[in-house]
Short mmCIF file of C-alpha atoms and ligand atoms in Angstrom, two decimals:
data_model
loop_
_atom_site.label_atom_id
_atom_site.label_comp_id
_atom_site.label_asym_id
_atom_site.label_seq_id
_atom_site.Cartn_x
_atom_site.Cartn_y
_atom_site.Cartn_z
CA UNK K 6 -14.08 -17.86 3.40
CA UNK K 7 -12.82 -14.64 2.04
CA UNK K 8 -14.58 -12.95 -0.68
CA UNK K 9 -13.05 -10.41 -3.51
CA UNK K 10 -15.74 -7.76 -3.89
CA UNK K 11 -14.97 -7.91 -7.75
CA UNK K 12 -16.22 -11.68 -8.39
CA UNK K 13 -19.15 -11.05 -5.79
CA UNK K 14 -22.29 -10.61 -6.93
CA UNK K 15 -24.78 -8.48 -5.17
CA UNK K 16 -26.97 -10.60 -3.81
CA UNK K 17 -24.04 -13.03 -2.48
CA UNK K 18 -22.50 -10.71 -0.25
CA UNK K 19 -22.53 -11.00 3.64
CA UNK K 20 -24.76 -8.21 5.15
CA UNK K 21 -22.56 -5.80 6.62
CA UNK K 22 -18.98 -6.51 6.06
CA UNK K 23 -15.49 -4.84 6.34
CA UNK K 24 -14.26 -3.80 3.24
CA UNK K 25 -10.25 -3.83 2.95
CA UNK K 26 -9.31 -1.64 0.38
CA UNK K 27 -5.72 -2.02 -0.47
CA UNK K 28 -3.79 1.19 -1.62
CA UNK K 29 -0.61 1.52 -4.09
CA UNK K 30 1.32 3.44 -6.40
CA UNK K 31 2.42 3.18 -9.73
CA UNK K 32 5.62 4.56 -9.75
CA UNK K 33 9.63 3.72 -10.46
CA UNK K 34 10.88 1.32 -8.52
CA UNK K 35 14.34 1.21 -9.50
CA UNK K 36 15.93 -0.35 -12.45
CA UNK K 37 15.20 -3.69 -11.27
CA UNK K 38 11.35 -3.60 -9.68
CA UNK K 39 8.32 -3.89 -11.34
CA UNK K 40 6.21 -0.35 -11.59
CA UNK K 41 3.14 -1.71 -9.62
CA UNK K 42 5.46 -3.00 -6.82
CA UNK K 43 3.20 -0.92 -3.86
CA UNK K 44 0.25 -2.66 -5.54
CA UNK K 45 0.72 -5.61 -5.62
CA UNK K 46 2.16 -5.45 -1.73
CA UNK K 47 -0.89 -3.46 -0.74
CA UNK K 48 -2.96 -6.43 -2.44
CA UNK K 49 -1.28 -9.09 -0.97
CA UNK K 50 -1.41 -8.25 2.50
CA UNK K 51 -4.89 -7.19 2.11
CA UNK K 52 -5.81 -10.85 0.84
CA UNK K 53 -3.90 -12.40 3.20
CA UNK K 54 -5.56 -10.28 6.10
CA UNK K 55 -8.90 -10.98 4.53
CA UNK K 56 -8.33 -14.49 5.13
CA UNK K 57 -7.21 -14.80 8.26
CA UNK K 58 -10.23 -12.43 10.03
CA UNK K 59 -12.06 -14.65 7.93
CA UNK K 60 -10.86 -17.79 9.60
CA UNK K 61 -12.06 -15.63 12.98
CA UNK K 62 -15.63 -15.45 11.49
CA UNK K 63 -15.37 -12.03 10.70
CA UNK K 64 -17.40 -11.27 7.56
CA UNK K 65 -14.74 -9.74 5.24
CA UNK K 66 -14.40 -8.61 1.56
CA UNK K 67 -11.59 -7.92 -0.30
CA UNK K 68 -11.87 -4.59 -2.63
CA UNK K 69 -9.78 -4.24 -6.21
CA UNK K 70 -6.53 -1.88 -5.51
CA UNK K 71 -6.58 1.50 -6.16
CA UNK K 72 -3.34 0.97 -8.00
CA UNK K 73 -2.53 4.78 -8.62
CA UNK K 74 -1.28 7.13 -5.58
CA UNK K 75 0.25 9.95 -4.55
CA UNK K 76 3.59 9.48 -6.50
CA UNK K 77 5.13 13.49 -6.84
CA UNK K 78 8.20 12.75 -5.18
CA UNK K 79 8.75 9.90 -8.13
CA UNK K 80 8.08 11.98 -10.85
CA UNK K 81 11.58 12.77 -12.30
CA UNK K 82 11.85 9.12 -13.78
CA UNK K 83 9.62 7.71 -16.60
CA UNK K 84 6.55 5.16 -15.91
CA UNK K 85 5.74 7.02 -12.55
CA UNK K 86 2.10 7.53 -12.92
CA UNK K 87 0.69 9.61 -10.29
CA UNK K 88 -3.06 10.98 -9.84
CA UNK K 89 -1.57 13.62 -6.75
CA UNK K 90 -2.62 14.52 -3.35
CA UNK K 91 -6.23 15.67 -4.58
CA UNK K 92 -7.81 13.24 -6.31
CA UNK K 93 -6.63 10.98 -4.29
CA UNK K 94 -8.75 12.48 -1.51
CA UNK K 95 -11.73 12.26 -3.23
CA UNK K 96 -11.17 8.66 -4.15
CA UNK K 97 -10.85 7.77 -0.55
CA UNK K 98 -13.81 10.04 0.68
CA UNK K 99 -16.38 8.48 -2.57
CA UNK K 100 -15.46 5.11 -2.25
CA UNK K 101 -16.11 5.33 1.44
CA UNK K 102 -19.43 7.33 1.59
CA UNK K 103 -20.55 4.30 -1.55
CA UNK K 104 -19.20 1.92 0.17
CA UNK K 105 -20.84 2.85 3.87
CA UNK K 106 -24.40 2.13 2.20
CA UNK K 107 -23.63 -1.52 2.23
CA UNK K 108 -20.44 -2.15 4.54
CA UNK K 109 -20.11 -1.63 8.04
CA UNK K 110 -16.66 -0.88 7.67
CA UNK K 111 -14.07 0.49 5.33
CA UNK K 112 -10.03 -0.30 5.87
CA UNK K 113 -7.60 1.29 3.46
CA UNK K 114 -4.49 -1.29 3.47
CA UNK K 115 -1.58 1.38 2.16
CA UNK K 116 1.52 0.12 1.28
CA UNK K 117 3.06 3.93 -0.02
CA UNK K 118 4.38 6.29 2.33
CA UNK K 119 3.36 8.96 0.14
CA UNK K 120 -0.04 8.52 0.21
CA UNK K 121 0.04 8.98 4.45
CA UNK K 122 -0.63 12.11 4.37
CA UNK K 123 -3.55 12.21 1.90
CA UNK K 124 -5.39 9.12 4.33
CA UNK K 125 -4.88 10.61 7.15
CA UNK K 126 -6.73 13.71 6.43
CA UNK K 127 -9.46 11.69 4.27
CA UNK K 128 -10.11 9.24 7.02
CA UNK K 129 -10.25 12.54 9.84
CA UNK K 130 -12.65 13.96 7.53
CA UNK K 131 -14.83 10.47 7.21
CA UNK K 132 -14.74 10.24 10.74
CA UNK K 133 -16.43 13.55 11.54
CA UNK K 134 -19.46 12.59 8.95
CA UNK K 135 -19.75 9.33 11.04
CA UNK K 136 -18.28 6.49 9.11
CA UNK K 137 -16.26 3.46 10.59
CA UNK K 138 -13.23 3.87 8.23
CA UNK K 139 -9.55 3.27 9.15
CA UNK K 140 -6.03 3.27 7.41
CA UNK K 141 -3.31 0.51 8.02
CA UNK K 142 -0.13 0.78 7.01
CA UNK K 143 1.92 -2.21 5.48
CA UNK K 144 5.18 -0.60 7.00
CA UNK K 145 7.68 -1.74 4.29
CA UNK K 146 8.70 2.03 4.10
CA UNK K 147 9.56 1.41 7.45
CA UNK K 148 12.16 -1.80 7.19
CA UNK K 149 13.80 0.23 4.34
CA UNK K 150 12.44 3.22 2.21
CA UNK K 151 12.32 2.32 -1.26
CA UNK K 152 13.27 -0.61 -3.78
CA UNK K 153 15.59 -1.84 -1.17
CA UNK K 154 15.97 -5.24 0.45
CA UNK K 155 12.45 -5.65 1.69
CA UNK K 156 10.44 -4.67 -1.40
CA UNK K 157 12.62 -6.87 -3.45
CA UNK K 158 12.29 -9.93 -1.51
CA UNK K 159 8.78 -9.43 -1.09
CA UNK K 160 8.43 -9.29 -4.90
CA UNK K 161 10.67 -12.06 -5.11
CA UNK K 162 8.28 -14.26 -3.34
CA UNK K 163 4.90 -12.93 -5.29
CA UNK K 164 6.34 -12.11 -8.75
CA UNK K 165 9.35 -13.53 -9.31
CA UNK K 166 9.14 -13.54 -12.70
CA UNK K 167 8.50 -9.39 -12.61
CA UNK K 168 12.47 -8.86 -10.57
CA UNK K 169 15.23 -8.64 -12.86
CA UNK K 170 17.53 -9.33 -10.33
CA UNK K 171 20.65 -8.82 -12.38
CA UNK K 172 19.89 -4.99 -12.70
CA UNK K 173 19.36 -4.61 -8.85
CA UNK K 174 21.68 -2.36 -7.19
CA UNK K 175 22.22 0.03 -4.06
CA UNK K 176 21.13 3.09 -4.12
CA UNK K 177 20.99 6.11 -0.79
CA UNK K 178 21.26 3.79 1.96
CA UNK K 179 20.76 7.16 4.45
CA UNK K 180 17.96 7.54 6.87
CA UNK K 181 14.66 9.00 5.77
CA UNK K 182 14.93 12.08 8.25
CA UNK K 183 18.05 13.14 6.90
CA UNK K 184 17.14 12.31 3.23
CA UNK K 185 13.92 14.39 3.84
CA UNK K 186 14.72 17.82 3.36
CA UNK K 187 16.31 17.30 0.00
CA UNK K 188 13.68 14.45 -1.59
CA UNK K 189 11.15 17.36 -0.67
CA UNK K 190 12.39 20.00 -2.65
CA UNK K 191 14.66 18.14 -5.20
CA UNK K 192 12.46 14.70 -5.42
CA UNK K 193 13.71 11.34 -5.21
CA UNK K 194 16.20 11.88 -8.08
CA UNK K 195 17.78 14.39 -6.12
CA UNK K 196 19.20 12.21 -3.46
CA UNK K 197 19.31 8.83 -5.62
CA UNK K 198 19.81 9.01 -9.31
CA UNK K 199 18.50 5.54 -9.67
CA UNK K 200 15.70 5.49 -8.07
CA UNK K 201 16.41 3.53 -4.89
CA UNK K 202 16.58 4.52 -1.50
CA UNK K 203 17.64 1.54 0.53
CA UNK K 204 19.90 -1.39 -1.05
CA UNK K 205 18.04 -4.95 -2.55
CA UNK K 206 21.77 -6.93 -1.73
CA UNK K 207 20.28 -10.08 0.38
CA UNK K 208 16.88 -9.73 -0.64
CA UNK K 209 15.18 -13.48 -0.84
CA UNK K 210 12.07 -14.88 -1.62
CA UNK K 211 11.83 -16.80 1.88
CA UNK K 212 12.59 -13.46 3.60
CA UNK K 213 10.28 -11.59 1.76
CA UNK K 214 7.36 -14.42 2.47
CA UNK K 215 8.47 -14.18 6.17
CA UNK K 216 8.04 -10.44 5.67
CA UNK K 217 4.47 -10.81 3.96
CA UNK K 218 3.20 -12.85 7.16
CA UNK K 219 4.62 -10.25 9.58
CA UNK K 220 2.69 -7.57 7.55
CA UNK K 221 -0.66 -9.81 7.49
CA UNK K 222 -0.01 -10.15 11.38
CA UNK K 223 0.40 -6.32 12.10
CA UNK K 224 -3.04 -5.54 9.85
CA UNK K 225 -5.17 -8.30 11.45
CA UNK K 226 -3.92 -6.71 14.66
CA UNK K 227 -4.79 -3.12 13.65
CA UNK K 228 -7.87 -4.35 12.09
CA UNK K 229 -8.69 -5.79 14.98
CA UNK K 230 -8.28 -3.17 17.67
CA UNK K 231 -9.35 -0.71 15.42
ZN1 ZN V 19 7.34 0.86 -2.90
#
């Protein structure tokens, strides 16, 4: 049975656990994707791996989102609501060291590339004062970049009602390497005016559940061997 650390109570939770703590953003998603988008990803492959280590016996809880991130890149358009590289460092390395008094083990489930940066260097620091912490990826970035055809069919299968569909268009379909130089000096806007990097034609709500499993699958696996 999987357990959300919110509804717990004190007393009711297993001794030593693994906490997954999904990670997010709230930032523009395009003109047809819900702000929370990363969020809600990060949450729902964090439940989903909760349940399935579960199922193995594992003792696991499921942590409330940190729904802000690391969002500069997303700043030039409205609702993008970012707390920046610093803070979120110190999130990571107080919920941890809080955390460590009870759990045995702290995962960070991150569905926003731009918070990689700022894990990996909180997690390298956690290591070094001796805690069992980890970061997993949910690799949408990877499939496409951003608001394309895999975020949008993964909403499309959690919130439905949240996609408005008829405003979904294409936006920089070019690869991230080459996009890179430009998106760091310039920002997202500077490479796609509306927002998207990536293009939501074809997105589904069976391809994005397919997508959701193969993202549960990869974290129990990390989780796992990590
Ligand atoms: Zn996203």
């Amino acid at each position: 049975m999987t357990l959300a650390l919110a509804a717990a109570t004190s007393p009711g939770l297993p001794p030593a656990p693994t906490v997954l703590v999904p990670v997010g953003s709230i930032e523009q998603h395009g003109p047809h994707l819900p702000l929370d988008t990363d969020t809600a990803i990060a949450a729902a492959v964090a439940a989903g791996a909760a349940q399935v280590l579960a199922e193995r016996g594992q003792r696991v809880v499921v942590a409330p989102a940190i729904c802000y991130g690391s969002s500069g890149e997303h700043q030039d358009f409205a609702g993008t609501s970012s707390i920046g590289n610093t803070v979120l460092h110190s999130v990571v390395v107080e919920l941890t060291r809080s955390m460590r008094t009870w759990a045995q083990r702290v995962v960070f489930v991150n569905a926003h590339g731009g918070n990689v940066p700022v894990l990996w260097h909180a997690v390298e620091q956690l290591v070094g004062e001796g805690h069992d912490v980890a970061y997993v990826p949910c690799a949408t970035e990877d499939v496409d970049l951003h608001a394309g055809r895999t975020e949008t069919s993964l909403m499309l299968h959690l919130r439905p009602g949240d996609v408005r569909l008829d405003l979904a268009e294409a936006g920089n379909t070019g690869a991230l390497d080459e996009l890179l130089p430009q998106m760091l000096s310039g920002g997202v806007k500077a490479v796609s005016p509306n927002g998207v990097l990536g293009d939501p034609a074809g997105a589904s709500a069976e391809e994005g559940a397919a997508t959701l499993a193969a993202m549960v699958r990869d974290v129990v696996t990390q989780v796992g061997a990590a």
